[in-house]
XYZ file of C-alpha atoms in Angstrom:
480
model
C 68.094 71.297 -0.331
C 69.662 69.237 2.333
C 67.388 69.872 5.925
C 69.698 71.164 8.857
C 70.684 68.479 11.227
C 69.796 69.976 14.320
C 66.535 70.770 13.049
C 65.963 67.282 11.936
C 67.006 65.806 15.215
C 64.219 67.897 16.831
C 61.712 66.983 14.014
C 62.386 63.426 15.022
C 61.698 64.320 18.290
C 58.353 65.656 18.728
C 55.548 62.688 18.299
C 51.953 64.094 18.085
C 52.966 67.266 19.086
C 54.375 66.260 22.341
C 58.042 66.154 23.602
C 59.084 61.934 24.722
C 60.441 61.691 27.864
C 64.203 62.398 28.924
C 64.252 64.806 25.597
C 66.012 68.226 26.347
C 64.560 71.355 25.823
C 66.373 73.683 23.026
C 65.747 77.535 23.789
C 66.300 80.304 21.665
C 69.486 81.904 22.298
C 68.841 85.321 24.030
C 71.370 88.156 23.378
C 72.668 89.954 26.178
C 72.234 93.806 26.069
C 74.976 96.064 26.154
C 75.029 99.887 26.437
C 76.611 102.094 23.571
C 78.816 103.933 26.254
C 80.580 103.391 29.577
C 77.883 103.168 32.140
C 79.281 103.024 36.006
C 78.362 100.005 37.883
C 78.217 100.958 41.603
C 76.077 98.230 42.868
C 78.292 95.558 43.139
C 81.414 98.087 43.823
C 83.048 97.299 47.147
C 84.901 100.363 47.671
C 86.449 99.742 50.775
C 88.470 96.422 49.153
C 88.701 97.314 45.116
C 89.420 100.887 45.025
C 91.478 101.646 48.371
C 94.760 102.652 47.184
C 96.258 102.603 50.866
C 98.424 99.323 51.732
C 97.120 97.321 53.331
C 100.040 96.720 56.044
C 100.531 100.673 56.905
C 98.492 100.873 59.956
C 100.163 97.367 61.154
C 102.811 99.099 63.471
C 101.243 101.994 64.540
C 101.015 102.353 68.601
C 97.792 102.356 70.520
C 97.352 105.657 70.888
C 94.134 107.625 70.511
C 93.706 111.473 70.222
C 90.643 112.724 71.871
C 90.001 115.334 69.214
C 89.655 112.906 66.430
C 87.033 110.498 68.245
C 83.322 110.302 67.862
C 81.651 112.989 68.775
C 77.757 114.241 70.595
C 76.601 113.601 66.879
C 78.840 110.493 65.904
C 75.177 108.662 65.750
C 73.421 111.048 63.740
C 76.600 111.118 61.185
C 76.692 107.478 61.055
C 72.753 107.248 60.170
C 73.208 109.728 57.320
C 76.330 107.832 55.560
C 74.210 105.043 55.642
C 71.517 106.828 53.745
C 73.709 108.284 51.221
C 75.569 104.628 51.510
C 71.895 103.293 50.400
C 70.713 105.692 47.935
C 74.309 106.187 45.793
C 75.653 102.609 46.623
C 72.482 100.837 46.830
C 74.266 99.216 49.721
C 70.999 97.892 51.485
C 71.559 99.265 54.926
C 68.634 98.212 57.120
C 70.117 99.379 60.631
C 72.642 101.271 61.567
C 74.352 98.853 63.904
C 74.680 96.488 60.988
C 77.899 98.665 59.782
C 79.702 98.352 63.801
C 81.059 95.434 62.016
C 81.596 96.824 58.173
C 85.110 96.173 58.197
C 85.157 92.793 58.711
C 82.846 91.871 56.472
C 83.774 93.804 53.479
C 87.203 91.840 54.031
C 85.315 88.400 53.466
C 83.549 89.582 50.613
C 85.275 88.006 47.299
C 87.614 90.867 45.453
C 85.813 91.801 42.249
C 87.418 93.501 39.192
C 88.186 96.771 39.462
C 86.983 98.201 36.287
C 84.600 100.928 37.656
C 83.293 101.828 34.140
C 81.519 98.865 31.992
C 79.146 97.736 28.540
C 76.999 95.762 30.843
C 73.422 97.337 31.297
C 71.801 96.164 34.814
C 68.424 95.608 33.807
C 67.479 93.940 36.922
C 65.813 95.815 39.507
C 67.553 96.703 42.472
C 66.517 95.830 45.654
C 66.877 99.020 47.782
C 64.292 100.201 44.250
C 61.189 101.725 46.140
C 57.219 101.588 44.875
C 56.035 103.200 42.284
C 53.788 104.941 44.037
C 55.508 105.337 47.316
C 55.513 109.359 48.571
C 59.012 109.146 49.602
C 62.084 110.520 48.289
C 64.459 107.822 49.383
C 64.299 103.640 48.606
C 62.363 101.146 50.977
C 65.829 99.785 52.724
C 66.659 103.646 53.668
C 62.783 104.124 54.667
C 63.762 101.549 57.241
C 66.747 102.369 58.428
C 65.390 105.708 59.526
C 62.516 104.062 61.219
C 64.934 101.579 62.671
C 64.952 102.331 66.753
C 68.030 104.475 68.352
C 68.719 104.617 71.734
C 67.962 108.049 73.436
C 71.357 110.213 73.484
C 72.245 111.008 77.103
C 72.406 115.140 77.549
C 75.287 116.227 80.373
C 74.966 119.751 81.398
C 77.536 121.702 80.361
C 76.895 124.133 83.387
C 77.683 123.634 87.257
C 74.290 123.027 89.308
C 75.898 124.601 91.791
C 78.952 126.668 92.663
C 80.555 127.478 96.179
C 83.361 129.350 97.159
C 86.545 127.993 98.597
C 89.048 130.581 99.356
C 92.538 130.206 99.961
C 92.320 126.205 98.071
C 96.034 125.772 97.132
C 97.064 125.166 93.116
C 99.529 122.894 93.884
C 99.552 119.845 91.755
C 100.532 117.115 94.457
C 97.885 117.673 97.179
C 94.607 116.200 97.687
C 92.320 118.556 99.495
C 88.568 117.347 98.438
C 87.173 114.555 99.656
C 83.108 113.386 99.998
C 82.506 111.236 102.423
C 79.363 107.910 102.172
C 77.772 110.452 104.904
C 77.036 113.014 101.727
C 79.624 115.360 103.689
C 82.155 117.492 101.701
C 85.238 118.222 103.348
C 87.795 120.597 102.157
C 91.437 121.575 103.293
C 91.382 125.875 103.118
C 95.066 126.814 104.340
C 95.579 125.484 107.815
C 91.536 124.602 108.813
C 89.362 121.845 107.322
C 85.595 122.871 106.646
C 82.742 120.576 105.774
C 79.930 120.885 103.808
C 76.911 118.886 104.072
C 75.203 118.408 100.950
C 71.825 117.835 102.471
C 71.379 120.704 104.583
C 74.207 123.290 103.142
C 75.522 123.956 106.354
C 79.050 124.537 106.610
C 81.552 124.263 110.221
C 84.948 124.457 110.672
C 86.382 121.031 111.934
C 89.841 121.749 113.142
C 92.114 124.754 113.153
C 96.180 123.982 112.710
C 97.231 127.484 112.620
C 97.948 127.431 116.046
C 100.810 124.849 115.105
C 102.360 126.571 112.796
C 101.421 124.182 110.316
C 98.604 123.709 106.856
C 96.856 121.179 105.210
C 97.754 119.398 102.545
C 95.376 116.106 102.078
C 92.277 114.564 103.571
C 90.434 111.521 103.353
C 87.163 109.789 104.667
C 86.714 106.387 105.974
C 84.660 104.142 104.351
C 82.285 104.039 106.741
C 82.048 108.204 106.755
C 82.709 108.997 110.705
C 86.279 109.261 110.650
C 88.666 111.569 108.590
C 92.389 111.282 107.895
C 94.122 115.185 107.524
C 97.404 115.082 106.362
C 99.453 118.476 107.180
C 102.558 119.920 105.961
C 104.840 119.029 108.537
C 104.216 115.390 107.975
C 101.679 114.430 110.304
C 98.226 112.637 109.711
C 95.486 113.343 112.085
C 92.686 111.370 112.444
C 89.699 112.994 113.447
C 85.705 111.635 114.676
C 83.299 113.742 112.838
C 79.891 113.253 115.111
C 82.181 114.363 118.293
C 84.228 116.761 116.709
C 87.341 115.474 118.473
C 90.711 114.382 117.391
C 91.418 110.636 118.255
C 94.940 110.221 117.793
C 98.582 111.675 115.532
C 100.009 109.813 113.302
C 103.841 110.986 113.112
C 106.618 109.256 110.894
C 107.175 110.944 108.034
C 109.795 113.775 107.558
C 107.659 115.844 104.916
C 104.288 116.784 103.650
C 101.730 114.067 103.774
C 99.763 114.774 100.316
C 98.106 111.579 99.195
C 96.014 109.319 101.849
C 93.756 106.257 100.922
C 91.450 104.301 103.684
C 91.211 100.521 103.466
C 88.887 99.388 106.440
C 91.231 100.666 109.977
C 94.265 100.720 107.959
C 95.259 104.338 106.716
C 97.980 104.327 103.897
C 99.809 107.693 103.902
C 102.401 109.248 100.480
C 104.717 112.053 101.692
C 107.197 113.883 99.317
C 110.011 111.743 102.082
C 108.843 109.293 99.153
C 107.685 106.719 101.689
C 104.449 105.187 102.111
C 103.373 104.229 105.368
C 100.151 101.735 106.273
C 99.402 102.019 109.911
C 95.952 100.468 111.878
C 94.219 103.560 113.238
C 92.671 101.600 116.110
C 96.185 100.468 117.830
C 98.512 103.232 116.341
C 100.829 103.149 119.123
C 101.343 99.411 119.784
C 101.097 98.179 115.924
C 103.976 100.046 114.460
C 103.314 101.440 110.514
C 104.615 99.287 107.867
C 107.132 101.404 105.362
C 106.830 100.853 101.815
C 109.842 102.301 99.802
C 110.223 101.910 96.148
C 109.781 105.932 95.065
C 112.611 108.102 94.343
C 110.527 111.305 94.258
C 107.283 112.801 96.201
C 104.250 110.040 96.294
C 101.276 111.981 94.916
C 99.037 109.113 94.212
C 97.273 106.759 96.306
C 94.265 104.409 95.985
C 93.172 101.230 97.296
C 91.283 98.308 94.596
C 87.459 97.971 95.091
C 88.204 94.218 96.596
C 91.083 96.076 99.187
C 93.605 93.913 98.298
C 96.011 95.902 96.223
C 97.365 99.164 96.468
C 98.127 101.567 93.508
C 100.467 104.499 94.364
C 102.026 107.313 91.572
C 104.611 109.372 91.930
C 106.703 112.369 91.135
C 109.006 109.998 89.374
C 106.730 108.927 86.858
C 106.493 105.586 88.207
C 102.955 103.833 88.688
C 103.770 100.920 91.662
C 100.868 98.245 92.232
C 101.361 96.822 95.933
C 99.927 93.799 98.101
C 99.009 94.643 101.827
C 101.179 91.834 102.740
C 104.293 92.611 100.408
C 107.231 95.163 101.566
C 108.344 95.232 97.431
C 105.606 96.642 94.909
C 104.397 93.461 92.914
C 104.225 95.455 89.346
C 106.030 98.449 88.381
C 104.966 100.407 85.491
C 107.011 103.213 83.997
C 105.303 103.960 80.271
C 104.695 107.374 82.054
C 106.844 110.660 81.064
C 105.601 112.455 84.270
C 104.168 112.877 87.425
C 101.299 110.170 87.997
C 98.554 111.459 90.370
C 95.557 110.200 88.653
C 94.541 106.536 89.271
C 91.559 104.676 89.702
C 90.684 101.016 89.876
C 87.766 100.106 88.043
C 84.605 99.225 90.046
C 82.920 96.936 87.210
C 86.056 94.801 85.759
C 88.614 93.181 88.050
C 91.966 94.424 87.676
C 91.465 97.093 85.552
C 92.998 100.008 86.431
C 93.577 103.502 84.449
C 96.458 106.314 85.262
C 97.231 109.699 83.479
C 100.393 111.396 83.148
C 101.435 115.403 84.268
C 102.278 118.331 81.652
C 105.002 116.546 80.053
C 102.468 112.976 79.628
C 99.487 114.108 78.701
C 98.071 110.296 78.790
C 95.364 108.218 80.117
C 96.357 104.528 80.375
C 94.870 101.633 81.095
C 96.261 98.110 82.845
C 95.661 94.576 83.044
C 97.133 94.422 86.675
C 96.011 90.418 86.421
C 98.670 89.915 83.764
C 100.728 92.941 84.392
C 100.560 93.886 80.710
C 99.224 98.115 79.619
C 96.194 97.616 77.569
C 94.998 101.204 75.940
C 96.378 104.501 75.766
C 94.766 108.204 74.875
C 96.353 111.221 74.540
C 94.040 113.979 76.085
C 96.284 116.886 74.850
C 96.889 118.393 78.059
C 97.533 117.504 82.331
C 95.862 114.648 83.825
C 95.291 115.681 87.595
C 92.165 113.390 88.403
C 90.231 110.103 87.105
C 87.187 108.631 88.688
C 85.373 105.980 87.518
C 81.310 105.902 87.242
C 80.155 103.470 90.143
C 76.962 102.202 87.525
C 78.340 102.133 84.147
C 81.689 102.058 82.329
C 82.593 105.721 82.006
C 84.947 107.562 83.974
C 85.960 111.231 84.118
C 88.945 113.179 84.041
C 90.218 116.508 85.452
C 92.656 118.263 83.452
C 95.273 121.064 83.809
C 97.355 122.827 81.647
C 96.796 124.284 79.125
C 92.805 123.475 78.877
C 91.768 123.191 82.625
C 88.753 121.150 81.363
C 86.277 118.335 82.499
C 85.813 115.247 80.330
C 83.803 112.155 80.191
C 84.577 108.847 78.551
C 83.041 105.568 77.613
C 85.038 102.568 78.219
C 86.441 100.675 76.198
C 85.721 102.999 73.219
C 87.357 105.763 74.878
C 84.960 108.171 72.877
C 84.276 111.054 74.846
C 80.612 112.117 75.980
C 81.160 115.773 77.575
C 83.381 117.877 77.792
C 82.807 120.607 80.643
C 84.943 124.115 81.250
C 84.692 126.756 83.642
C 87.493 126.927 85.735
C 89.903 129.811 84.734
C 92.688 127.509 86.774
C 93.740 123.817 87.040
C 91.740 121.495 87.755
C 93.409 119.464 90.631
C 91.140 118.413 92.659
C 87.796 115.954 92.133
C 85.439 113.971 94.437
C 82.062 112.246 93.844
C 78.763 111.782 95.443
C 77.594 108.617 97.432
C 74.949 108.221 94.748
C 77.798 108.239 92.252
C 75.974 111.026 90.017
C 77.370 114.083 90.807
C 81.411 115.256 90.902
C 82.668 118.156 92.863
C 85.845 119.754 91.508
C 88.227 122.283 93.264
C 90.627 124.656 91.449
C 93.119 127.312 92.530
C 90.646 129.864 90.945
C 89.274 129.414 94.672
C 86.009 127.621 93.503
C 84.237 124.285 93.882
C 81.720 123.136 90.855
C 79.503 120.476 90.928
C 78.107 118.599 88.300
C 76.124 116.314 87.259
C 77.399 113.484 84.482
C 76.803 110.313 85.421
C 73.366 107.955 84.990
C 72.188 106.611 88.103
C 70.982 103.387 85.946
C 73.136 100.431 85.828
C 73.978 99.619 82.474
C 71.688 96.492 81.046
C 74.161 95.605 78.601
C 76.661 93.237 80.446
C 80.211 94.222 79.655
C 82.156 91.510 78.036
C 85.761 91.353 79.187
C 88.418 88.911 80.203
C 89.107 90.757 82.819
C 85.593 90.660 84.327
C 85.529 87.584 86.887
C 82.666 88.328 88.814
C 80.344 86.757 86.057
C 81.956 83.612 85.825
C 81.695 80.661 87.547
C 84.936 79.442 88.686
């Protein structure tokens, strides 16, 4: 019987029972198990790349826009930890925190495609690692035991209810006029028919600063200085008075313009007035009779809109004719013209934390919050709130602003920039809700609607953010 070679290689091999040097090992050959059925292998599945049947290039050309409805909402986080549970315990996707899945996307795309055969022979004898202790108490695996003992930041509660609520009879519901103001002083002021009252938020006492009945003639916008002594009241006849607060005396009248005055915006001494003439005039208040005002035409329609950037150098104004104009002090010609509005723009603010950022919303017919690089000129993001933008204002400690809106839902909400997911959303006025102011502190809003009634609230964090926002647009924290 003639020995096997193989064998007698290895006989050869082996002197004195040990193995010479540089001799390789032979080892049994082990037989892989299989199952008798189709067993699902969901371990090593990545759904989001081997079973998506969408193409991949259908969400390519799709605009910008965001619907408020379908963002994140109060319980985004506690939705996000549980798909990461179930993500662990059905998937055995290993999930140790639930930031790790911010960035999901991108990583599943640089994960190698597998096969797509869901259903295979293959047994997987190994154990998992997401496989908890035998004698662990817990229903779920040791990487979904941590994740739920991973740390989460403390949800911020907003109030859905006014802390307080005053009465303001005879406040007009007329979309282009700007009747509430608070001044750095922590005074209130508030155009009522022809008078201006204030309120001071530290004592509650009301007074009555001027009375224009006697001319014939109503208010229609008013604005505080920076400083807090002086107010600008713009009337309906087209004049702008400027008024000292501690005296209670009327420094000077600003004439010029052939029509209601209903947007003003302080920058230092220099007053910048928007009538429906659709002029805009920027006059010194401290020499208004030798300096004459500087006219700024570029509207076609009513100028509803005016505010001033947090460095004072450039002026946004909005108008009836859904134009949004971006002006120098210096300049006669706006410097930027933007006109991706479909109606009135009234709401604009410049942001306080990123340079040149600034956000506008749209009338009835709009709908839209935008925001602009007004460094480059170009819009950057769009959301579609589903009904008027009167008012935006941004936090003066974090990157969140608020919005006032009109018809049809006459409603209060609160965003976080850049996410645009909203926070709160607060109702209570039966009317629209056209008018908005905020504290010196920067906590509290006030807003006026033609339901006669002034709400305050309280939605914003006096903390600064620790988190430092990361933006091209933010020069302050570079070194240049």
């Amino acid at each position: 019987m003639k020995m096997d070679p193989e064998f007698e290689q290895r006989l050869l091999h082996v002197q004195n029972g040990q193995r010479s040097a540089g001799t390789p090992v032979y080892r049994s050959p082990v037989k892989e198990s299989f199952g008798d059925r189709f067993i699902p292998m969901r371990s090593k599945a990545v759904w989001q790349i081997n079973f998506d049947l969408k193409p991949e290039n259908l969400m390519q050309n799709v605009a910008p826009v965001i619907n408020y409805q379908k963002v994140n909402s109060d319980n985004s986080k506690d939705s996000a930890a549980y798909v990461c549970l179930l993500k662990n315990e059905l998937l055995n996707a290993g999930i140790e925190d639930v930031k790790d899945q911010t960035n999901d996307g991108q990583r599943a795309a640089l994960i190698q495609r597998e096969q797509k055969n869901l259903f295979q022979y293959r047994v997987n004898s190994a154990p998992t690692s997401c496989e908890s202790s035998p004698y662990s108490l817990s229903p779920v695996g040791n990487k979904s035991q941590r994740l739920l003992r991973s740390p989460r930041k403390a949800v911020r509660k907003i109030s859905r209810i006014p802390f307080k609520v005053l009465d303001a009879p005879e406040l007009q519901d007329d979309f282009y006029l700007n009747l509430v103001d608070w001044s750095s002083q922590n005074i209130l002021s508030v155009g009522l028919g022809s008078c201006v009252y204030l309120w001071s938020a530290c004592t509650s006492q009301v007074t009555r600063l001027c009375d224009l009945s006697c001319e014939t003639d109503s208010v229609t916008s008013v604005s505080w200085s920076e400083r807090g002594n002086l107010i600008a009241v713009g009337t309906h006849k087209g004049f702008t008075q400027i008024w000292d607060v501690s005296a209670n005396k009327k420094l000077s009248t600003l004439s010029g313009h052939h029509a209601r005055v209903g947007a003003l915006a302080w920058n230092g001494d220099l007053l910048a007035s928007g009538s429906r003439d659709r002029m805009i005039f920027l006059r010194d208040t401290r020499t208004p009779l030798v300096i004459p005002e500087k006219k700024m035409p570029g509207h076609r329609q009513e100028v509803c809109g005016l505010k001033w950037s947090p460095d004072n150098q450039h002026l946004a104004s909005g108008g009836n004719d859904n134009k949004l104009f971006v002006w120098n002090s210096r300049a006669v010609a706006p410097l930027q013209t933007y006109s991706e509005h479909m109606a009135a723009v009234k709401a604009i603010a410049w942001s306080p934390h990123q340079h040149g950022l600034l956000a506008s919303g749209g009338g009835t017919a709009d709908r839209r919050i935008r925001f602009w690089n007004t460094i480059t000129g170009r819009p950057l993001q769009c959301i579609d709130t589903g009904s008027q933008v009167c008012n935006l204002a941004w936090s003066k400690h974090s990157s969140e602003l608020v919005s006032t809106h009109g018809y049809s839902q006459n409603q209060i909400l609160v965003w976080k920039y850049p996410s645009l997911v909203q926070i709160a959303k607060l109702t209570g006025h039966t009317f629209r809700v056209l008018y908005l102011a905020m504290s010196p502190d920067g906590e509290s809003i006030v807003t006026g609607a033609g339901d006669e009634t002034l709400r305050f609230w309280n939605v914003f964090s006096k903390t600064r953010s620790t988190k430092e926002t990361k933006s091209a647009l933010n020069l302050f924290t570079r070194i240049r």
